[in-house]
Tab-separated table of C-alpha atoms in Angstrom:
chain	number	residue	atom	x	y	z
A	41	MET	CA	10.925	-2.988	7.701
A	42	ILE	CA	12.811	-1.697	10.730
A	43	LYS	CA	11.164	-1.845	14.157
A	44	LEU	CA	11.123	1.568	15.770
A	45	TRP	CA	11.612	2.108	19.475
A	46	ASP	CA	8.593	3.300	21.480
A	47	TYR	CA	9.914	6.855	21.809
A	48	GLN	CA	10.510	7.002	18.061
A	49	ILE	CA	6.893	5.975	17.498
A	50	ASP	CA	5.887	8.631	19.996
A	51	ALA	CA	7.816	11.218	17.963
A	52	GLY	CA	5.892	10.203	14.868
A	53	SER	CA	2.560	10.476	16.722
A	54	PHE	CA	3.610	13.942	17.880
A	55	ILE	CA	4.202	15.036	14.306
A	56	GLU	CA	0.820	13.680	13.267
A	57	LYS	CA	-0.729	15.800	15.998
A	58	VAL	CA	1.096	19.099	15.436
A	59	GLN	CA	1.853	18.636	11.727
A	60	LYS	CA	4.675	21.166	11.911
A	61	GLY	CA	7.092	20.308	14.700
A	62	TYR	CA	10.688	20.023	15.890
A	63	LEU	CA	12.292	16.734	16.912
A	64	ALA	CA	14.832	17.914	19.496
A	65	MET	CA	16.242	14.438	20.094
A	66	GLY	CA	19.663	13.816	21.486
A	67	LEU	CA	22.453	12.779	19.122
A	68	GLY	CA	22.308	9.010	18.532
A	69	THR	CA	18.634	8.624	19.454
A	70	GLY	CA	17.570	8.072	15.826
A	71	LYS	CA	15.989	11.404	14.764
A	72	THR	CA	16.285	10.509	11.101
A	73	LEU	CA	14.495	7.183	11.554
A	74	SER	CA	11.801	8.887	13.645
A	75	ALA	CA	11.182	11.441	10.949
A	76	LEU	CA	11.148	8.877	8.125
A	77	GLY	CA	8.852	6.641	10.183
A	78	ALA	CA	6.411	9.510	10.433
A	79	ALA	CA	6.766	10.348	6.731
A	80	ASP	CA	6.210	6.725	5.727
A	81	LYS	CA	3.021	6.642	7.730
A	82	TYR	CA	1.469	10.022	7.082
A	83	ALA	CA	2.767	11.452	3.759
A	84	LYS	CA	0.410	10.988	0.854
A	85	LYS	CA	2.853	12.430	-1.699
A	86	HIS	CA	6.610	12.291	-1.959
A	87	ILE	CA	8.856	13.414	0.938
A	88	LEU	CA	11.296	16.310	0.531
A	89	VAL	CA	14.514	16.392	2.612
A	90	ILE	CA	16.662	19.562	2.975
A	91	ALA	CA	20.113	18.657	4.338
A	92	GLU	CA	23.705	19.801	4.256
A	93	LYS	CA	25.432	19.284	0.911
A	94	ASN	CA	27.827	16.777	2.515
A	95	GLU	CA	24.889	14.658	3.724
A	96	VAL	CA	23.372	14.656	0.240
A	97	VAL	CA	26.549	14.123	-1.794
A	98	ASN	CA	29.039	12.270	0.426
A	99	SER	CA	27.559	10.866	3.624
A	100	GLN	CA	24.141	10.073	2.184
A	101	ASN	CA	22.930	9.156	5.678
A	102	PHE	CA	19.274	9.585	4.566
A	103	LYS	CA	19.811	7.226	1.630
A	104	LYS	CA	20.985	4.540	4.071
A	105	GLU	CA	18.109	5.139	6.411
A	106	VAL	CA	15.455	5.101	3.651
A	107	GLU	CA	16.480	1.514	2.861
A	108	HIS	CA	14.765	0.492	6.183
A	109	PHE	CA	11.329	1.443	4.704
A	110	PRO	CA	10.304	-0.868	1.840
A	111	GLY	CA	7.567	1.539	0.724
A	112	LEU	CA	10.056	4.348	0.112
A	113	HIS	CA	13.005	4.833	-2.160
A	114	TYR	CA	15.661	7.505	-2.305
A	115	ILE	CA	16.287	10.152	-5.027
A	116	SER	CA	19.007	12.819	-4.931
A	117	LEU	CA	17.721	16.009	-6.437
A	118	ARG	CA	21.347	16.976	-7.207
A	119	GLU	CA	21.356	14.120	-9.706
A	120	HIS	CA	17.768	14.119	-10.956
A	121	ASP	CA	15.102	16.772	-11.634
A	122	LEU	CA	11.525	17.024	-10.422
A	123	ASP	CA	10.159	15.568	-13.642
A	124	PHE	CA	12.087	12.387	-12.760
A	125	VAL	CA	10.331	12.369	-9.371
A	126	ARG	CA	6.970	12.838	-11.076
A	127	GLY	CA	7.573	9.624	-13.016
A	128	ALA	CA	8.490	7.593	-9.908
A	129	GLU	CA	6.293	4.507	-9.411
A	130	SER	CA	6.354	4.720	-5.619
A	131	ARG	CA	6.800	7.379	-2.962
A	132	ALA	CA	10.295	8.836	-2.890
A	133	VAL	CA	12.451	10.558	-0.293
A	134	CYS	CA	14.087	13.358	-2.325
A	135	ALA	CA	17.118	15.112	-0.849
A	136	ILE	CA	18.515	18.538	-1.709
A	137	ASN	CA	20.826	21.023	0.037
A	138	PRO	CA	19.535	24.540	0.798
A	139	ASP	CA	21.395	26.272	-2.023
A	140	GLY	CA	20.257	23.643	-4.503
A	141	LEU	CA	16.659	24.321	-3.475
A	142	ALA	CA	16.776	27.599	-5.399
A	143	LYS	CA	17.066	25.692	-8.681
A	144	LEU	CA	13.790	23.816	-8.138
A	145	ASP	CA	10.404	25.089	-9.351
A	146	ILE	CA	8.271	26.065	-6.330
A	147	GLU	CA	5.018	25.104	-8.071
A	148	LYS	CA	6.332	21.651	-8.854
A	149	ILE	CA	7.438	21.269	-5.212
A	150	ARG	CA	3.911	22.111	-4.069
A	151	GLU	CA	2.486	19.617	-6.508
A	152	LEU	CA	4.794	16.680	-5.736
A	153	PHE	CA	5.476	16.911	-1.965
A	154	ASP	CA	3.391	17.180	1.209
A	155	PHE	CA	6.013	16.222	3.822
A	156	LEU	CA	9.241	18.167	4.484
A	157	ILE	CA	12.141	17.155	6.707
A	158	VAL	CA	14.877	19.724	7.439
A	159	ASP	CA	17.924	17.818	8.723
A	160	GLU	CA	20.081	19.662	11.334
A	161	SER	CA	17.804	22.719	11.042
A	162	THR	CA	20.483	24.959	12.527
A	163	ILE	CA	22.039	25.052	9.027
A	164	ILE	CA	19.393	27.733	8.237
A	165	LYS	CA	20.772	30.418	10.518
A	166	THR	CA	19.050	33.640	9.487
A	167	ALA	CA	15.627	34.665	8.346
A	168	THR	CA	16.820	37.266	5.844
A	169	SER	CA	18.937	35.295	3.387
A	170	GLN	CA	17.466	34.260	0.060
A	171	ARG	CA	17.869	30.536	0.786
A	172	SER	CA	16.127	30.991	4.213
A	173	LYS	CA	13.207	32.774	2.574
A	174	ARG	CA	13.026	29.880	0.014
A	175	VAL	CA	12.975	27.244	2.775
A	176	ARG	CA	10.308	29.197	4.632
A	177	LYS	CA	8.140	29.368	1.472
A	178	VAL	CA	8.417	25.622	1.084
A	179	CYS	CA	7.518	25.093	4.755
A	180	GLN	CA	4.367	27.165	4.294
A	181	ASP	CA	3.269	24.985	1.379
A	182	MET	CA	3.815	21.651	3.160
A	183	LYS	CA	1.158	19.865	5.217
A	184	TYR	CA	3.859	18.306	7.422
A	185	VAL	CA	7.171	19.949	8.402
A	186	VAL	CA	9.719	18.178	10.615
A	187	LEU	CA	12.809	20.028	11.796
A	188	LEU	CA	15.630	17.891	13.262
A	189	SER	CA	18.514	18.630	15.575
A	190	GLY	CA	20.080	17.114	18.602
A	191	THR	CA	21.483	20.515	19.530
A	192	PRO	CA	18.803	23.088	18.769
A	193	LEU	CA	20.323	25.661	21.021
A	194	MET	CA	24.098	25.466	20.690
A	195	ASN	CA	25.618	28.952	20.629
A	196	GLY	CA	22.674	31.006	21.953
A	197	ALA	CA	18.901	31.346	21.920
A	198	ALA	CA	19.001	33.493	18.759
A	199	GLU	CA	19.478	30.229	16.827
A	200	LEU	CA	15.917	29.225	17.706
A	201	TYR	CA	14.183	32.162	16.098
A	202	HIS	CA	14.380	31.055	12.518
A	203	PRO	CA	13.245	27.418	13.214
A	204	LEU	CA	10.249	28.889	15.086
A	205	LEU	CA	9.509	31.059	12.101
A	206	LEU	CA	9.642	27.987	9.793
A	207	LEU	CA	7.095	26.264	12.028
A	208	GLY	CA	4.837	29.280	12.126
A	209	HIS	CA	5.180	29.412	15.929
A	210	PRO	CA	3.622	32.392	17.768
A	211	LEU	CA	6.929	33.160	19.467
A	212	ALA	CA	8.378	34.150	16.103
A	213	GLY	CA	5.752	36.870	15.757
A	214	ASP	CA	5.234	38.101	12.186
A	215	GLY	CA	8.792	37.318	11.098
A	216	SER	CA	9.747	41.021	10.889
A	217	ALA	CA	13.028	42.462	12.075
A	218	LYS	CA	11.109	44.014	14.972
A	219	ALA	CA	9.818	40.581	16.042
A	220	ARG	CA	13.232	39.051	15.749
A	221	GLU	CA	14.819	41.737	17.870
A	222	ALA	CA	12.042	41.378	20.424
A	223	PHE	CA	12.672	37.637	20.721
A	224	GLU	CA	16.432	38.106	20.926
A	225	THR	CA	16.104	40.852	23.545
A	226	ILE	CA	14.170	38.508	25.858
A	227	PHE	CA	15.974	35.258	25.297
A	228	ALA	CA	19.411	36.097	23.797
A	229	GLY	CA	20.443	39.305	25.594
A	230	GLY	CA	19.965	41.258	22.393
A	231	HIS	CA	21.238	44.836	22.511
A	232	ARG	CA	23.092	47.498	20.495
A	233	ARG	CA	26.798	47.073	20.944
A	234	LYS	CA	29.423	49.637	20.165
A	235	ILE	CA	32.249	48.331	18.048
A	236	ARG	CA	33.737	51.512	16.483
A	237	ASN	CA	34.253	55.224	17.197
A	238	THR	CA	33.492	56.989	13.928
A	239	GLY	CA	30.853	59.305	15.469
A	240	LYS	CA	28.157	57.807	13.255
A	241	TRP	CA	25.896	55.637	15.369
A	242	PHE	CA	24.752	53.448	12.452
A	243	GLN	CA	28.399	52.501	11.837
A	244	ASP	CA	29.534	52.345	15.479
A	245	TYR	CA	26.775	50.105	16.788
A	246	VAL	CA	25.727	46.590	15.750
A	247	TRP	CA	22.927	44.333	16.982
A	248	TRP	CA	24.427	41.755	19.374
A	249	ALA	CA	22.482	38.696	20.459
A	250	LYS	CA	24.854	35.922	21.673
A	251	GLY	CA	23.399	34.998	25.018
A	252	CYS	CA	20.928	32.441	26.384
A	253	ASN	CA	18.559	33.900	28.961
A	254	HIS	CA	15.351	32.606	30.536
A	255	THR	CA	16.107	29.195	29.016
A	256	ARG	CA	13.610	27.210	31.043
A	257	GLU	CA	10.815	29.617	30.193
A	258	LEU	CA	11.762	29.356	26.541
A	259	ARG	CA	11.658	25.576	26.670
A	260	TYR	CA	8.218	25.766	28.213
A	261	LEU	CA	6.992	28.245	25.583
A	262	VAL	CA	8.066	26.089	22.681
A	263	SER	CA	7.024	22.699	24.084
A	264	ASP	CA	3.802	22.655	22.126
A	265	ARG	CA	5.859	22.190	18.898
A	266	PHE	CA	9.005	20.558	20.218
A	267	PHE	CA	9.415	16.838	20.934
A	268	PHE	CA	12.264	16.512	23.406
A	269	LYS	CA	14.126	13.276	24.067
A	270	ARG	CA	17.612	12.939	25.472
A	271	LYS	CA	19.583	9.766	25.251
A	272	GLU	CA	19.606	9.318	29.031
A	273	ASP	CA	15.789	9.561	29.108
A	274	THR	CA	15.471	6.402	27.016
A	275	THR	CA	15.880	2.789	28.229
A	276	ILE	CA	17.613	1.378	25.199
A	277	PHE	CA	21.192	2.521	25.799
A	278	LYS	CA	22.538	-0.166	28.146
A	279	HIS	CA	26.007	1.301	28.705
A	280	ARG	CA	27.075	4.799	29.633
A	281	PRO	CA	30.445	5.814	28.118
A	282	ASP	CA	33.418	6.324	30.428
A	283	ARG	CA	34.240	9.823	29.158
A	284	GLY	CA	37.387	11.622	30.191
A	285	VAL	CA	40.408	13.750	29.330
A	286	VAL	CA	44.066	12.794	28.931
A	287	LEU	CA	46.309	15.730	29.777
A	288	VAL	CA	49.440	15.727	27.641
A	289	PRO	CA	52.466	17.661	28.889
A	290	MET	CA	54.286	19.814	26.366
A	291	THR	CA	57.960	18.936	25.763
A	292	LEU	CA	60.546	21.657	25.193
A	293	PRO	CA	60.669	21.273	21.348
A	294	TRP	CA	56.826	21.308	21.344
A	295	LEU	CA	56.778	24.495	23.456
A	296	VAL	CA	59.257	26.164	21.109
A	297	GLU	CA	57.174	25.302	18.039
A	298	TYR	CA	53.975	26.340	19.776
A	299	LYS	CA	55.435	29.716	20.780
A	300	ASP	CA	56.749	30.416	17.302
A	301	ALA	CA	53.349	29.660	15.797
A	302	TRP	CA	51.558	31.759	18.390
A	303	ASP	CA	53.883	34.730	17.871
A	304	GLU	CA	53.365	34.539	14.125
A	305	TYR	CA	49.624	34.472	14.596
A	306	LEU	CA	49.698	37.454	17.028
A	307	VAL	CA	51.527	39.553	14.506
A	308	LYS	CA	48.825	38.946	11.913
A	309	ALA	CA	46.017	39.373	14.430
A	310	ARG	CA	47.295	42.774	15.667
A	311	LYS	CA	47.454	44.056	12.120
A	312	ARG	CA	43.717	43.418	12.037
A	313	ASP	CA	43.319	45.217	15.412
A	314	VAL	CA	41.235	42.390	16.831
A	315	ASN	CA	40.076	41.614	20.341
A	316	MET	CA	41.936	38.439	21.299
A	317	ASP	CA	39.225	37.538	23.784
A	318	ASN	CA	36.687	37.406	20.997
A	319	VAL	CA	35.387	33.897	20.346
A	320	MET	CA	35.292	34.528	16.610
A	321	GLU	CA	38.997	35.238	16.738
A	322	LEU	CA	39.514	31.841	18.352
A	323	ARG	CA	37.435	30.282	15.638
A	324	ASN	CA	39.722	31.831	13.012
A	325	LEU	CA	42.710	30.566	14.957
A	326	ILE	CA	41.407	27.023	14.978
A	327	GLU	CA	40.295	26.968	11.386
A	328	ASN	CA	43.574	28.437	10.214
A	329	GLY	CA	45.302	25.810	12.261
A	330	GLN	CA	48.337	27.895	13.073
A	331	VAL	CA	48.625	26.923	16.746
A	332	TYR	CA	46.011	24.234	17.086
A	333	GLN	CA	47.623	22.163	14.432
A	334	VAL	CA	51.002	22.277	16.214
A	335	ASN	CA	49.317	20.667	19.221
A	336	SER	CA	47.553	18.243	17.030
A	337	ARG	CA	50.760	16.911	15.537
A	338	TRP	CA	52.434	16.373	18.886
A	339	LYS	CA	49.402	14.782	20.494
A	340	ALA	CA	49.084	12.304	17.664
A	341	ASP	CA	52.342	10.774	18.884
A	342	ARG	CA	50.965	10.330	22.379
A	343	VAL	CA	47.733	8.736	21.183
A	344	VAL	CA	49.586	6.117	19.143
A	345	GLU	CA	52.072	5.477	21.984
A	346	ASP	CA	49.193	4.849	24.394
A	347	ILE	CA	47.667	2.305	22.004
A	348	ALA	CA	51.007	0.592	21.462
A	349	SER	CA	51.736	0.387	25.200
A	350	GLY	CA	48.379	-1.354	25.838
A	351	VAL	CA	46.519	1.422	27.609
A	352	TYR	CA	43.391	0.381	25.764
A	353	GLY	CA	44.137	-3.311	25.586
A	354	LYS	CA	42.918	-5.251	22.605
A	355	GLN	CA	39.745	-3.206	22.212
A	356	ARG	CA	38.917	-1.896	18.771
A	357	ILE	CA	39.509	1.814	18.505
A	358	ILE	CA	38.431	4.840	16.424
A	359	ILE	CA	40.821	7.841	16.344
A	360	PHE	CA	39.392	11.186	15.286
A	361	ALA	CA	41.455	14.281	14.382
A	362	MET	CA	40.561	17.622	12.831
A	363	PHE	CA	43.430	18.082	10.342
A	364	ILE	CA	44.405	16.094	7.259
A	365	GLU	CA	48.053	16.493	8.310
A	366	THR	CA	47.339	14.792	11.698
A	367	TYR	CA	45.387	12.091	9.918
A	368	GLN	CA	48.470	11.356	7.814
A	369	ILE	CA	50.766	11.398	10.878
A	370	LEU	CA	48.558	8.910	12.631
A	371	ALA	CA	48.644	6.499	9.671
A	372	LEU	CA	52.441	6.758	9.529
A	373	LYS	CA	52.940	6.235	13.279
A	374	LEU	CA	50.512	3.304	13.430
A	375	HIS	CA	52.327	1.671	10.533
A	376	GLU	CA	55.765	2.215	12.135
A	377	LEU	CA	54.654	0.597	15.425
A	378	GLY	CA	52.984	-2.393	13.683
A	379	ILE	CA	49.448	-1.475	14.783
A	380	SER	CA	46.872	-2.681	12.258
A	381	TYR	CA	44.526	0.033	11.000
A	382	ARG	CA	42.397	1.256	8.155
A	383	PRO	CA	41.331	4.793	7.024
A	384	PHE	CA	37.713	5.705	7.529
A	385	GLU	CA	37.058	5.372	3.764
A	386	ASP	CA	37.449	1.637	4.316
A	387	VAL	CA	35.015	1.502	7.229
A	388	GLN	CA	33.036	-1.466	5.947
A	389	GLU	CA	36.211	-3.488	5.345
A	390	TRP	CA	37.337	-2.536	8.859
A	391	LYS	CA	33.997	-3.654	10.325
A	392	ASP	CA	34.286	-7.005	8.493
A	393	GLY	CA	38.001	-7.414	9.271
A	394	ASN	CA	40.115	-7.568	12.443
A	395	GLU	CA	42.278	-4.457	12.248
A	396	GLN	CA	42.379	-2.729	15.621
A	397	VAL	CA	42.222	0.953	14.641
A	398	LEU	CA	40.082	3.079	12.379
A	399	ILE	CA	41.272	6.624	11.762
A	400	GLY	CA	39.108	9.529	10.549
A	401	ARG	CA	38.493	13.245	10.710
A	402	ILE	CA	35.786	14.699	12.988
A	403	LYS	CA	33.829	16.751	10.422
A	404	ALA	CA	34.271	14.422	7.434
A	405	HIS	CA	33.632	11.098	9.221
A	406	GLY	CA	31.879	11.862	12.497
A	407	LYS	CA	28.320	11.653	11.137
A	408	GLY	CA	26.135	8.953	9.722
A	409	GLY	CA	27.343	5.532	10.546
A	410	ASN	CA	26.963	3.024	13.356
A	411	ILE	CA	30.181	1.364	14.425
A	412	PRO	CA	29.399	-0.724	17.582
A	413	GLU	CA	32.297	-2.996	16.603
A	414	ALA	CA	34.554	-0.391	18.282
A	415	SER	CA	34.308	0.415	21.970
A	416	VAL	CA	36.975	3.096	22.286
A	417	VAL	CA	37.023	6.582	20.689
A	418	LEU	CA	40.137	8.730	20.976
A	419	PHE	CA	40.115	12.400	20.000
A	420	VAL	CA	43.443	13.940	19.051
A	421	ASP	CA	41.590	17.272	18.776
A	422	MET	CA	38.349	18.740	20.143
A	423	ASP	CA	36.202	20.449	17.508
A	424	PHE	CA	35.092	23.990	18.192
A	425	VAL	CA	31.439	22.844	17.812
A	426	PRO	CA	30.422	20.426	20.573
A	427	ALA	CA	27.744	18.781	18.378
A	428	ASN	CA	30.502	17.569	15.992
A	429	ASN	CA	32.371	15.920	18.820
A	430	ILE	CA	29.194	14.281	20.189
A	431	GLN	CA	28.260	13.059	16.713
A	432	ALA	CA	31.666	11.408	16.447
A	433	GLU	CA	31.293	9.855	19.904
A	434	ASN	CA	27.944	8.411	18.843
A	435	ARG	CA	29.534	6.211	16.184
A	436	ILE	CA	30.104	3.708	19.038
A	437	ASP	CA	27.411	4.819	21.502
A	438	ARG	CA	24.599	2.879	19.897
A	439	PRO	CA	21.816	0.570	21.183
A	440	GLU	CA	23.722	-2.351	19.497
A	441	GLN	CA	26.782	-1.692	21.585
A	442	LYS	CA	27.557	-4.764	23.746
A	443	ASN	CA	30.826	-3.563	25.417
A	444	PRO	CA	31.738	-0.867	27.937
A	445	MET	CA	32.758	2.265	26.111
A	446	THR	CA	35.753	4.557	26.618
A	447	ILE	CA	35.963	8.044	25.188
A	448	ARG	CA	39.093	10.090	25.706
A	449	TYR	CA	39.984	13.631	24.580
A	450	TYR	CA	43.706	14.350	24.418
A	451	ILE	CA	44.294	17.923	25.707
A	452	THR	CA	47.558	19.778	26.145
A	453	GLU	CA	48.379	20.497	29.733
A	454	GLY	CA	48.108	24.098	30.877
A	455	GLU	CA	45.435	26.715	31.421
A	456	ASP	CA	46.503	29.196	28.708
A	457	THR	CA	46.798	26.942	25.648
A	458	VAL	CA	44.485	26.889	22.670
A	459	ASP	CA	43.293	23.487	23.709
A	460	ALA	CA	42.142	24.876	27.080
A	461	HIS	CA	40.292	27.712	25.310
A	462	VAL	CA	38.488	25.319	23.004
A	463	ARG	CA	37.604	23.066	25.937
A	464	ASN	CA	36.139	25.947	27.887
A	465	ILE	CA	34.083	27.116	24.930
A	466	ASN	CA	32.751	23.572	24.508
A	467	ARG	CA	31.789	23.439	28.203
A	468	ASP	CA	29.847	26.701	27.888
A	469	LYS	CA	28.006	25.547	24.804
A	470	ASN	CA	27.189	22.149	26.306
A	471	ARG	CA	25.846	23.903	29.379
A	472	LYS	CA	23.376	25.834	27.178
A	473	ILE	CA	22.310	22.755	25.329
A	474	ASP	CA	21.761	20.755	28.546
A	475	GLU	CA	19.832	23.586	30.192
A	476	PHE	CA	17.429	23.689	27.235
A	477	MET	CA	17.087	19.952	26.669
A	478	LYS	CA	16.528	18.644	30.203
A	479	PRO	CA	12.884	17.873	31.035
A	480	LEU	CA	10.760	20.331	32.985
A	481	THR	CA	9.957	19.100	36.430
A	482	PRO	CA	6.374	19.285	37.804
A	483	GLU	CA	7.511	21.979	40.131
A	484	GLU	CA	8.890	24.071	37.249
A	485	ILE	CA	5.656	23.685	35.267
A	486	ALA	CA	3.590	24.801	38.250
A	487	GLU	CA	5.799	27.946	38.596
A	488	MET	CA	5.650	28.841	34.844
A	489	PRO	CA	2.532	31.098	34.944
A	490	GLY	CA	4.307	33.362	37.458
A	491	LYS	CA	7.585	33.302	35.486
A	492	ILE	CA	5.824	34.234	32.277
A	493	GLU	CA	4.095	37.080	34.026
A	494	ALA	CA	7.531	38.248	35.315
A	495	LEU	CA	8.838	38.215	31.713
A	496	VAL	CA	5.935	40.435	30.632
A	497	ARG	CA	6.692	42.908	33.424
A	498	LYS	CA	10.426	42.948	32.552
A	499	PHE	CA	10.034	43.153	28.756
A	500	PRO	CA	6.559	44.732	28.207
A	501	LYS	CA	7.225	46.121	24.703
A	502	GLU	CA	8.940	42.981	23.426
A	503	CYS	CA	6.296	40.633	24.880
A	504	ALA	CA	3.600	42.804	23.293
A	505	VAL	CA	5.260	42.374	19.887
A	506	LEU	CA	5.365	38.592	20.274
A	507	GLY	CA	1.983	38.343	22.022
A	508	ILE	CA	3.506	36.796	25.127
A	509	GLY	CA	1.104	36.793	28.049
A	510	TYR	CA	-0.707	34.320	30.154
A	511	PRO	CA	-2.573	32.399	28.918
A	512	HIS	CA	-0.680	32.304	25.616
A	513	PRO	CA	-1.339	30.169	22.513
A	514	ALA	CA	2.166	28.828	22.732
A	515	LEU	CA	1.717	27.627	26.293
A	516	PRO	CA	0.868	23.986	26.877
A	517	LYS	CA	-2.020	23.368	29.194
A	518	VAL	CA	-0.928	22.824	32.796
């Protein structure tokens, strides 16, 4: 039986009190263990986990964590049906991905489970999709519901609406389109945005809610159902990482290859008549890899050269990249320079051995695994989603870590490169996350009644739809 930290026990006590709550705990603080600890203590029936398919099929992080609780065992509902669960001799933690949930009988779920954990609850992004409605129905039937995420507000406040709806929180209103738009108008800058000129308003305008407004008021309004805990607010992390950037100058051959890739991309983009300032266009650029992958290949050389020249000494190192091609280049370069390494698939052999370098990909290998044997993490690329980068960083930033930590992102030099754009987007997203996650000060709490009244004056119709006033059932007692 694992011994939980005090703040993890506090998280469990919070769930017992509210029954349906959100553990907004920083990446690496042990959200999964906190949720399972609460489930082990309070669930009378089996425990249902809804998680990304990769977590259920490949990573199986929950399966590893369940092993810490002798009274629980793990069942994948992708491999077994609910009748198999009914025949279990002890309580089981049963995992399924959101799409797989549609294949399960809702009546059997109600019969067999009373505790639901939704891992990385931001995977359920809208309230209107069929799988979202299915998850909401399951939430309504459960006695306990625990939503998990270290980054509950990553791209904008609109991401919070559906989790609030799953919890039955007053700020979600009645779950109607009118309630959602009211919430997004107040907290996400929701408005009708013109995107075409056909002369038909229903084609020319779309609903746009990408912002993050009145963040501190929002944090206050949800704090009755949200348990907040940042890594820096605990006492168990003895070392703070030395986090920084390595600027890599582009050589002439690199610049030529970069320009060719960029020109090719622009030709295709202009055919689609896109706005090149649009963040979604940058997302397509990164995922297609047409320019970003050029940088990735060249930066891989610099990363390996720095290791070979002793920049990081004899410390054990994890290298993360985004692309399979870069992953392969790293392996080849490390081999050529005689640097011992293993691929991430051999992580346990690496932990038990003495190879210096472990190489992996951010999305495939950045989650679910503690690797305090390494004290350096080098990123050839920066993922578009900051949570993915932080998850990868946290492979070494663990309570068990005994050594000073070094985290370096290799970024191409220059203000108008794709690396610079991705870095700026990450900064903006991290700013939103930090603004929402940091604790309210006593002074802020004292000012909140006046700030809520100001919201009501500014958005009278929207606040009326959501029932926002003062006092309000969502407001904690001051």
